[in-house]
Tab-separated table of N, CA and C in Angstrom:
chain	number	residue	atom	x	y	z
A	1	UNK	N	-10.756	-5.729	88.344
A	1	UNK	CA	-11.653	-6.459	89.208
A	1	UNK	C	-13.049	-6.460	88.579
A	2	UNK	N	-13.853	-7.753	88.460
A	2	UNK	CA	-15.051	-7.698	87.937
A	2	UNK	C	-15.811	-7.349	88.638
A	3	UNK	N	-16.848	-6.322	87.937
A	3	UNK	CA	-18.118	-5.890	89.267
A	3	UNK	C	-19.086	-6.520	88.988
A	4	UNK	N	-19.395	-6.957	90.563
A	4	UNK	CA	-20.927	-7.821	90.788
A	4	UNK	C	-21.814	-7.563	90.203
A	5	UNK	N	-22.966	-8.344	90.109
A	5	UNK	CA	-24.202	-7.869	89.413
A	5	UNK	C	-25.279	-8.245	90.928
A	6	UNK	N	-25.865	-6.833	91.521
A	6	UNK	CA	-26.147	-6.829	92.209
A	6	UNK	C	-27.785	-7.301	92.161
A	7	UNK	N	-28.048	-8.151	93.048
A	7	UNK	CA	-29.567	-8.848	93.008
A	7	UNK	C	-30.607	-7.795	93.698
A	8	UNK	N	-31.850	-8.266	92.941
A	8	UNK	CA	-32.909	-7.277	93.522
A	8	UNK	C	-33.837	-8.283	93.395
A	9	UNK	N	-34.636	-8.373	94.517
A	9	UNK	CA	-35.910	-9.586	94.615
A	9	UNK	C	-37.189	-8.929	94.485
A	10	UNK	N	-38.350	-8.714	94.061
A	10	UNK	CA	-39.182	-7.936	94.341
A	10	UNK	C	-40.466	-8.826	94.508
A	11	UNK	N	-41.716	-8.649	95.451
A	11	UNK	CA	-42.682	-9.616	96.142
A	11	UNK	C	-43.781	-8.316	95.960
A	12	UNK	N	-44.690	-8.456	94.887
A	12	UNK	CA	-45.483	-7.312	94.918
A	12	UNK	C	-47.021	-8.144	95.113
A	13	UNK	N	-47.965	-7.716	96.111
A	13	UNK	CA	-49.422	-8.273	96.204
A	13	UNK	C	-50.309	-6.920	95.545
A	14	UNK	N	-50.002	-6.168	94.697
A	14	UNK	CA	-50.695	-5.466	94.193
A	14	UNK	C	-51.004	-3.886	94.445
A	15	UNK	N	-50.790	-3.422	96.154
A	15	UNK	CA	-50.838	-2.608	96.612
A	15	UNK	C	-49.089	-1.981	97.360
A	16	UNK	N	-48.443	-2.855	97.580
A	16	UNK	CA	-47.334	-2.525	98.263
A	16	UNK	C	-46.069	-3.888	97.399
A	17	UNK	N	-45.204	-3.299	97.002
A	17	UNK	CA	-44.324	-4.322	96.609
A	17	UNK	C	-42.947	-4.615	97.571
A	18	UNK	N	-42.719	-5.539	98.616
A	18	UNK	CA	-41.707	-6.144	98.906
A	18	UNK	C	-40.039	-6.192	98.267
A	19	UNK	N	-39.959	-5.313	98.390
A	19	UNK	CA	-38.152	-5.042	97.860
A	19	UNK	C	-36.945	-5.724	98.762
A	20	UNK	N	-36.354	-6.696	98.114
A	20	UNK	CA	-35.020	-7.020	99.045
A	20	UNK	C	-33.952	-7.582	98.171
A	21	UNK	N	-33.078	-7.146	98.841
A	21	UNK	CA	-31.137	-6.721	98.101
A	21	UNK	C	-30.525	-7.380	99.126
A	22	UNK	N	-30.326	-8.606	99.092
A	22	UNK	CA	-29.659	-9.709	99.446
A	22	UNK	C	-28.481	-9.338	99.815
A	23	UNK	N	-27.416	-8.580	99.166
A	23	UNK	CA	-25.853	-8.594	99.543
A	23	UNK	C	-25.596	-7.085	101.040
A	24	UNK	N	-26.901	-7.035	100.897
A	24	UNK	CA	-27.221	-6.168	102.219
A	24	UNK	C	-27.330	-6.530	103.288
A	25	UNK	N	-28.155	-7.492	103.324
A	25	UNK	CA	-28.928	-8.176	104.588
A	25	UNK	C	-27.781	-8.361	105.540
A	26	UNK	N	-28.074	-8.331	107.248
A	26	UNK	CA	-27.412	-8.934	107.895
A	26	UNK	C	-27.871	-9.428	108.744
A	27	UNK	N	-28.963	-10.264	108.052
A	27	UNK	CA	-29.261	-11.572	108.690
A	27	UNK	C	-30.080	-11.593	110.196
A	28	UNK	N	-30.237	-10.332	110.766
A	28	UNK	CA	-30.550	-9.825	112.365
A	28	UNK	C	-31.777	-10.669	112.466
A	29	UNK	N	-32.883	-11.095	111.472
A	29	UNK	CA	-34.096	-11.825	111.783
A	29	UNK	C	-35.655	-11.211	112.096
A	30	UNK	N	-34.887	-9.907	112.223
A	30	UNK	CA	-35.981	-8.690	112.841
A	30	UNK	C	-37.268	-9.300	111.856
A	31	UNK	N	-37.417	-9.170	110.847
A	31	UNK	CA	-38.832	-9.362	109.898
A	31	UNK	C	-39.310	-11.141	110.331
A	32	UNK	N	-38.115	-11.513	110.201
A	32	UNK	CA	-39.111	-13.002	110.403
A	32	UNK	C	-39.272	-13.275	112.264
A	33	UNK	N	-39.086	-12.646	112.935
A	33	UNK	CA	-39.495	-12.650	114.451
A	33	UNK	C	-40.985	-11.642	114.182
A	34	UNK	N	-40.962	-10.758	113.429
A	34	UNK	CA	-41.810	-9.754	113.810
A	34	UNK	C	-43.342	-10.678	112.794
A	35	UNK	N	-43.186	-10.691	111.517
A	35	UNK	CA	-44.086	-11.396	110.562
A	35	UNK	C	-43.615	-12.280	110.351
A	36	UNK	N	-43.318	-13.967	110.645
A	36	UNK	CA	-43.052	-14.992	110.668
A	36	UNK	C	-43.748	-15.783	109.201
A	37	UNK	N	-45.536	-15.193	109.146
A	37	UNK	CA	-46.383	-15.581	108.619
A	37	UNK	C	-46.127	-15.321	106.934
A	38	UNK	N	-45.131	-13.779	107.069
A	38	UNK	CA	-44.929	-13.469	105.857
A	38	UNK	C	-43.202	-13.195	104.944
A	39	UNK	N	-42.400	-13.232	105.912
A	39	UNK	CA	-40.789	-13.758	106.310
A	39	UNK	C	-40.312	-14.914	106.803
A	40	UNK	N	-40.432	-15.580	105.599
A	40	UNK	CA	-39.714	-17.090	106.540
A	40	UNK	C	-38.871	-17.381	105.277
A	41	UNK	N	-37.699	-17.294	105.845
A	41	UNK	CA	-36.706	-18.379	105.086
A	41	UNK	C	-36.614	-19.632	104.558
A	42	UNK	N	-36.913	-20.026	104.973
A	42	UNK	CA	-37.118	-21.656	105.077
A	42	UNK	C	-38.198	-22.086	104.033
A	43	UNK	N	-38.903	-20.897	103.424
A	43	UNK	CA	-40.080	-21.229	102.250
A	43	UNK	C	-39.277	-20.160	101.302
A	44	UNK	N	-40.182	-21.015	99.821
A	44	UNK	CA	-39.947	-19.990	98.690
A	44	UNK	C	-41.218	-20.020	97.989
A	45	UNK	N	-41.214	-18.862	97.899
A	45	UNK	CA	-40.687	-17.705	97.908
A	45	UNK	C	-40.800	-17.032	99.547
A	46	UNK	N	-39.523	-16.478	100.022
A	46	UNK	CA	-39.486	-16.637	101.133
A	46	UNK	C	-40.069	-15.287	101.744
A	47	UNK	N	-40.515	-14.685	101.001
A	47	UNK	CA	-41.692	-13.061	101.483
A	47	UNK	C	-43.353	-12.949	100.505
A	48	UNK	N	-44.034	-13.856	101.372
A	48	UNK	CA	-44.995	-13.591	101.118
A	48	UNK	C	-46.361	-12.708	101.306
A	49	UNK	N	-46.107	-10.998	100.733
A	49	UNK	CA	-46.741	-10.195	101.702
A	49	UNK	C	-48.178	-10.253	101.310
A	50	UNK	N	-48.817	-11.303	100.687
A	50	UNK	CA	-50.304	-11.173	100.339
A	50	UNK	C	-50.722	-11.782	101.965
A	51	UNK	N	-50.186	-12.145	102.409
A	51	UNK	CA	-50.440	-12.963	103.964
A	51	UNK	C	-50.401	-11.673	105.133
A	52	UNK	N	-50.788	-10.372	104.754
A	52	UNK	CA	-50.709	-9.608	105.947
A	52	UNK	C	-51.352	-8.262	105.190
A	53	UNK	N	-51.811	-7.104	106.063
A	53	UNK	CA	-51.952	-6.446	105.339
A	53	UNK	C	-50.660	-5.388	105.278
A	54	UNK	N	-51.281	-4.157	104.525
A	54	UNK	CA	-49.878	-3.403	103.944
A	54	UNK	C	-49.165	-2.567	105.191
A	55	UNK	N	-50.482	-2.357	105.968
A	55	UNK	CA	-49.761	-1.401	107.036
A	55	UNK	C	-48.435	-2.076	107.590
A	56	UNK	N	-49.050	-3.262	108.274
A	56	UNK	CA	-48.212	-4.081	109.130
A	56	UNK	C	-46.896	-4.914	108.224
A	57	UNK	N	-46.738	-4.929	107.228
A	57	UNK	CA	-45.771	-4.959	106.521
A	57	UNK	C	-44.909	-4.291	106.192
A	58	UNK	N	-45.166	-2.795	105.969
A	58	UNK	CA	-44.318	-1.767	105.940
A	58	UNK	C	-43.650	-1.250	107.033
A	59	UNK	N	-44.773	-1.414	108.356
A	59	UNK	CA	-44.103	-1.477	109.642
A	59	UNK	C	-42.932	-2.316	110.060
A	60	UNK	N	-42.899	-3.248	109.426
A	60	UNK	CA	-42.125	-4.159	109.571
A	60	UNK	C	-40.470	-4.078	109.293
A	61	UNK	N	-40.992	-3.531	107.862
A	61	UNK	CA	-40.367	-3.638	107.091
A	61	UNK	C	-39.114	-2.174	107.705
A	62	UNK	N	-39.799	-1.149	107.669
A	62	UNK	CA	-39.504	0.127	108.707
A	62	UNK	C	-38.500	-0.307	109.387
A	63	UNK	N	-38.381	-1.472	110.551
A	63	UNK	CA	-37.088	-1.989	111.212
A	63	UNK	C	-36.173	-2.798	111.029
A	64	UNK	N	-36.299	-2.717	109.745
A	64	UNK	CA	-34.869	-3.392	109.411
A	64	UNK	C	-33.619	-2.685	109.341
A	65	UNK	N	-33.107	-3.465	109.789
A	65	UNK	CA	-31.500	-2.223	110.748
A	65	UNK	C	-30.678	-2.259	109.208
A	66	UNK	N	-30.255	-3.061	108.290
A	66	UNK	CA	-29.968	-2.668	107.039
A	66	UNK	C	-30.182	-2.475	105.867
A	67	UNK	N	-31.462	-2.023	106.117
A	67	UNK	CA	-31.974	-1.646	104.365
A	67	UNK	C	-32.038	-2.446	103.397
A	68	UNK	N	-31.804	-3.778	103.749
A	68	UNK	CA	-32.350	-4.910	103.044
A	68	UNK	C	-33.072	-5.178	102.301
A	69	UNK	N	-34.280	-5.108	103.357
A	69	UNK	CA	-35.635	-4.769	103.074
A	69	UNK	C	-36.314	-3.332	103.152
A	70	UNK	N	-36.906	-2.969	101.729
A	70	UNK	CA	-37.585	-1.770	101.351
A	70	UNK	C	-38.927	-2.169	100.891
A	71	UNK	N	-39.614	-1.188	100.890
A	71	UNK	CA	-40.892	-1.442	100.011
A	71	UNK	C	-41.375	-0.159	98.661
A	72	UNK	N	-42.563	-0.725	97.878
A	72	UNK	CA	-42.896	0.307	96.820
A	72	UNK	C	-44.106	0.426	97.365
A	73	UNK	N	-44.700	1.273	97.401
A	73	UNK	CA	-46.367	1.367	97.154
A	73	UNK	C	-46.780	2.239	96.108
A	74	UNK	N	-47.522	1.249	95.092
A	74	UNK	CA	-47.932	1.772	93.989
A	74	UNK	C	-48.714	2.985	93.703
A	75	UNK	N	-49.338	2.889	94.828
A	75	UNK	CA	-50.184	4.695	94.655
A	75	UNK	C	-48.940	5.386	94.939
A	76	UNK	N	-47.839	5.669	95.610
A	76	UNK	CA	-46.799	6.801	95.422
A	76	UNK	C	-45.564	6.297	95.909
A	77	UNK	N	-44.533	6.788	95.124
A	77	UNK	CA	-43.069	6.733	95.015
A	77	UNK	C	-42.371	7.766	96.056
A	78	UNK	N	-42.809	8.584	96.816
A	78	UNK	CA	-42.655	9.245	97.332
A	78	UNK	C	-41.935	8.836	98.815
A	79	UNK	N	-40.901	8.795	98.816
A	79	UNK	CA	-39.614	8.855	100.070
A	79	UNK	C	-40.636	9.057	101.410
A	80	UNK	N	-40.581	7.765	102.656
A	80	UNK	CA	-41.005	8.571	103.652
A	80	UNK	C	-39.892	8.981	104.925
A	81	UNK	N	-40.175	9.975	105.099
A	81	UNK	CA	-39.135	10.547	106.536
A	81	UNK	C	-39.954	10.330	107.865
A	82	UNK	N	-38.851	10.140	108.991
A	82	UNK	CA	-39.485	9.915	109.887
A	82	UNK	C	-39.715	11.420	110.435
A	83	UNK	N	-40.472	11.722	111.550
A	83	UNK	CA	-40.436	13.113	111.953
A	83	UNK	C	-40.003	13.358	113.711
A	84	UNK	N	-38.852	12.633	114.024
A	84	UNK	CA	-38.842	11.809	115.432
A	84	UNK	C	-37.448	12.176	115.566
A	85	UNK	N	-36.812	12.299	117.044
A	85	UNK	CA	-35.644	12.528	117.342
A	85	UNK	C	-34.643	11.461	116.609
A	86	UNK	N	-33.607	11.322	116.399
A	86	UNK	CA	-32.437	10.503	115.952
A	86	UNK	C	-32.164	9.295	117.382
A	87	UNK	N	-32.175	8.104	117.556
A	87	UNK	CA	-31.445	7.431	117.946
A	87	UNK	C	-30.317	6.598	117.495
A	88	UNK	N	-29.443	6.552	118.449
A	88	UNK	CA	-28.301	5.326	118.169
A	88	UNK	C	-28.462	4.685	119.573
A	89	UNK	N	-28.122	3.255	119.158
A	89	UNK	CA	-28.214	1.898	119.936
A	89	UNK	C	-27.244	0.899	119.419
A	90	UNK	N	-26.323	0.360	120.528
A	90	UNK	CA	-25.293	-0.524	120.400
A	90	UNK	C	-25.674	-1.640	119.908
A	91	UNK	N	-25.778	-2.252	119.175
A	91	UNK	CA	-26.122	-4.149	119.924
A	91	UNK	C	-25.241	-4.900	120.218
A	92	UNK	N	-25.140	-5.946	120.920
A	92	UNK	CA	-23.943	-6.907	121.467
A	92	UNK	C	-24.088	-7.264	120.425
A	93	UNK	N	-22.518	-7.668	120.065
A	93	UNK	CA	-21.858	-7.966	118.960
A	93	UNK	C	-21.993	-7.637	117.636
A	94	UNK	N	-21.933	-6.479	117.520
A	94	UNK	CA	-23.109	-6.395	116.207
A	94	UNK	C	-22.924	-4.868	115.949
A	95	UNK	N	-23.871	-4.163	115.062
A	95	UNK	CA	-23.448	-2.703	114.532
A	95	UNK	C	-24.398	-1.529	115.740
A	96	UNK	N	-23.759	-0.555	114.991
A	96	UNK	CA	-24.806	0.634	115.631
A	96	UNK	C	-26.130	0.244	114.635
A	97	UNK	N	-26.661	0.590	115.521
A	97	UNK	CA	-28.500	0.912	114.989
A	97	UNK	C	-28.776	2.350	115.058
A	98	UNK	N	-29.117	2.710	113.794
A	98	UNK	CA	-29.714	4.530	113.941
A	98	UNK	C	-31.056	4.451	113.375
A	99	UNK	N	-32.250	5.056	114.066
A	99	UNK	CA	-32.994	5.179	114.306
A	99	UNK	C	-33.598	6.702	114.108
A	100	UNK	N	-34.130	6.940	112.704
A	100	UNK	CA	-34.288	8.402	112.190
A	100	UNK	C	-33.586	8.596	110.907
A	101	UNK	N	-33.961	10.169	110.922
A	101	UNK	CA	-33.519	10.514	109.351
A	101	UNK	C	-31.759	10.744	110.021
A	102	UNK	N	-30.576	10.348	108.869
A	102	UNK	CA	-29.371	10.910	109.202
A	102	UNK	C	-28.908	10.891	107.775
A	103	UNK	N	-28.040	11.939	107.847
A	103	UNK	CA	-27.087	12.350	106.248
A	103	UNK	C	-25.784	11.430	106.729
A	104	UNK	N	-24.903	10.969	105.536
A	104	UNK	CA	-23.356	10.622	105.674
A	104	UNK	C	-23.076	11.145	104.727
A	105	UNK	N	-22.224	11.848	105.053
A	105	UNK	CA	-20.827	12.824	103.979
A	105	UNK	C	-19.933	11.586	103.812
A	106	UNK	N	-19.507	11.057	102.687
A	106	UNK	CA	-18.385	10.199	102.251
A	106	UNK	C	-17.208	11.295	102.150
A	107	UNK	N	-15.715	10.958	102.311
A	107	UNK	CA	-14.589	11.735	102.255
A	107	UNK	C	-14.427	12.713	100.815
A	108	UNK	N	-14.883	12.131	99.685
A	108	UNK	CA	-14.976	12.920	98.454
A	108	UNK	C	-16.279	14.266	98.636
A	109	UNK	N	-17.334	14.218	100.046
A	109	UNK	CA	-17.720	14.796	99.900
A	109	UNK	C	-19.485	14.758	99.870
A	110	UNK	N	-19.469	13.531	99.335
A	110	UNK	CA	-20.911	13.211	98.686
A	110	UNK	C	-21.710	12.501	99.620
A	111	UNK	N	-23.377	13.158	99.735
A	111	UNK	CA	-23.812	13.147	100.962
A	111	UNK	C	-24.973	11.924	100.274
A	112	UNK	N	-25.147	10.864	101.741
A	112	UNK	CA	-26.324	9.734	101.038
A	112	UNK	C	-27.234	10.052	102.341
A	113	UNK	N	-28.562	10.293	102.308
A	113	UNK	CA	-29.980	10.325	103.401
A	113	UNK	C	-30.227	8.957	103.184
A	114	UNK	N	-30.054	9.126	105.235
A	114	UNK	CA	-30.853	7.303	105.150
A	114	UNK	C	-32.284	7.447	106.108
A	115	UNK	N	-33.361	6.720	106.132
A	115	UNK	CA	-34.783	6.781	106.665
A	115	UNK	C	-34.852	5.979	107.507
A	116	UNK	N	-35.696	6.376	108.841
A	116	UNK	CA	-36.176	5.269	109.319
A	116	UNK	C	-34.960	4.484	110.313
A	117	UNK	N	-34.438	2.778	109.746
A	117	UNK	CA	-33.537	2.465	110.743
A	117	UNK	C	-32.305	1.958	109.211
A	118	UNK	N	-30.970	2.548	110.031
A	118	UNK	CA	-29.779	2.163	109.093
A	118	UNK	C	-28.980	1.445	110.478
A	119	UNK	N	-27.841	0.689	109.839
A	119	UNK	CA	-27.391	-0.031	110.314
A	119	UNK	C	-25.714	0.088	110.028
A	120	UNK	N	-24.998	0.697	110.818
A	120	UNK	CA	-23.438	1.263	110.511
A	120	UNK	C	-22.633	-0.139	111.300
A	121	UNK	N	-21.359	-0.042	110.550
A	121	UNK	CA	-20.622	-0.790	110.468
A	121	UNK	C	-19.526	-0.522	112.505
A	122	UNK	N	-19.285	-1.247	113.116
A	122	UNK	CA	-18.522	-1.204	114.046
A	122	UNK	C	-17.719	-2.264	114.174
A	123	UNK	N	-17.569	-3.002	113.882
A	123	UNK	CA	-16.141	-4.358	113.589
A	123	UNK	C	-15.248	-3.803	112.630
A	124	UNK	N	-15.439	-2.829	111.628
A	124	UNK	CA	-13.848	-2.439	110.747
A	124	UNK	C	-14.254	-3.289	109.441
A	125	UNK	N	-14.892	-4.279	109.455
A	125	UNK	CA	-14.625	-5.263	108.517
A	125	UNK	C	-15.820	-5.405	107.035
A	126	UNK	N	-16.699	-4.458	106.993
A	126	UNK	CA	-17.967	-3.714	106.345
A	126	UNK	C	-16.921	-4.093	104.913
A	127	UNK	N	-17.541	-4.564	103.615
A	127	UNK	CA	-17.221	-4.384	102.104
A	127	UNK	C	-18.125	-3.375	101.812
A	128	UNK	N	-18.993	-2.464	102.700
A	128	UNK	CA	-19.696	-1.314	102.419
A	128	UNK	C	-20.356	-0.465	103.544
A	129	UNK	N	-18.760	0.021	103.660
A	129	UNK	CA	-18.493	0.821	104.628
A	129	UNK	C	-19.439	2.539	104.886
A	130	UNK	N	-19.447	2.851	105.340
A	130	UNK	CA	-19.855	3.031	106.845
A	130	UNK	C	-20.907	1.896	107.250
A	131	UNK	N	-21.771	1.252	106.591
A	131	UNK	CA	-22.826	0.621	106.500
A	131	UNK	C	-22.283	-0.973	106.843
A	132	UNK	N	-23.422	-1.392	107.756
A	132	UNK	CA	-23.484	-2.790	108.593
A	132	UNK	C	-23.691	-4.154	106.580
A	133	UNK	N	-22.756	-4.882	106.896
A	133	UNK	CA	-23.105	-5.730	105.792
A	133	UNK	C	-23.268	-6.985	105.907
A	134	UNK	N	-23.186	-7.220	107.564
A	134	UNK	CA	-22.981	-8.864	108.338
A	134	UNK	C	-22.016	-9.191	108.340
A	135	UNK	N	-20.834	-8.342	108.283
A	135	UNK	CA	-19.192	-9.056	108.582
A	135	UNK	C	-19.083	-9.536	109.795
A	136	UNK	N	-19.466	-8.553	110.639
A	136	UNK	CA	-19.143	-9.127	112.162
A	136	UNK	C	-19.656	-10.280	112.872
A	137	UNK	N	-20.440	-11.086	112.037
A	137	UNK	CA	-20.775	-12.762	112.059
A	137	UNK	C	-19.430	-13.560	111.882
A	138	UNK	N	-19.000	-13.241	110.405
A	138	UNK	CA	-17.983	-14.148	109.817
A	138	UNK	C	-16.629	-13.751	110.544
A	139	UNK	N	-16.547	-12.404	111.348
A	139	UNK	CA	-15.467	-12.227	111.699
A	139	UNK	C	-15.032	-12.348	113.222
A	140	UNK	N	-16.462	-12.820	114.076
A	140	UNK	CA	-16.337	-13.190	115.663
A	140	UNK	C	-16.419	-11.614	115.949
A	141	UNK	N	-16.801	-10.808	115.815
A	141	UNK	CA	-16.758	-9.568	116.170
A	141	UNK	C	-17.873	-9.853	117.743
A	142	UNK	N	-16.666	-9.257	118.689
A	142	UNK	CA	-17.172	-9.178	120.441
A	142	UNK	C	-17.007	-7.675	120.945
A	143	UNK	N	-18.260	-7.487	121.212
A	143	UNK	CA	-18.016	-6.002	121.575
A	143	UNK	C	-19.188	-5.868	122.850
């Protein structure tokens, strides 16, 4: 089986760089409801974060339920954790939402930390499983 060559978009205004991994996304809209001004599809380049400042971009960016969207900030590389209880939240039709720092042990063992908000798979139908990948669009998933 041939392996993909996975896309990486990057939108840097100098202080904070705009990171997004396309075969992630699931499409939820969260960034372009929240910054419209600087997430819009419908333009290209379709993340323009010189149109906002960095706080409110990273905030933004913070709720995206699948890790889609990340950011860099050039003064430091440094991982942020949240320091806040763990939530989970259903959505109609759609994945769990976790909300906080959480570990996943894969069956071989091997543990991945996710930040902030991740987005787990609940339709069965994930090509990157435990993790939400937008199947449950293509697959009528009713829950």
């Amino acid at each position: 089986m041939e392996e993909q060559r996975k896309i990486v978009k990057k939108y840097p205004n100098g202080e904070v760089t705009v990171v997004w991994q396309p075969e992630k996304c699931i499409h939820s809209a969260i960034c372009f409801r929240g910054l419209p001004h600087v997430f819009d599809p419908r333009k290209r380049p379709w993340v323009t974060p010189e149109k906002e400042t960095n706080e409110k971009i990273m905030e933004q960016i913070d709720k995206c339920p699948s890790g889609a969207l990340s950011y860099i900030k050039t003064e430091s590389a440094e991982e942020t954790q949240i320091e806040t209880e763990t939530i989970v939240e259903t959505t109609k039709n759609g994945p769990l939402i976790v909300y906080g720092n959480i570990s996943i042990k894969d069956s071989e063992g091997n543990i991945t930390k996710k930040h902030k908000v991740t987005a787990l798979c609940r339709c069965g139908s994930s090509e990157n499983k435990p993790f939400c990948d937008g199947s449950h669009i293509k697959v009528g998933f009713i829950a």
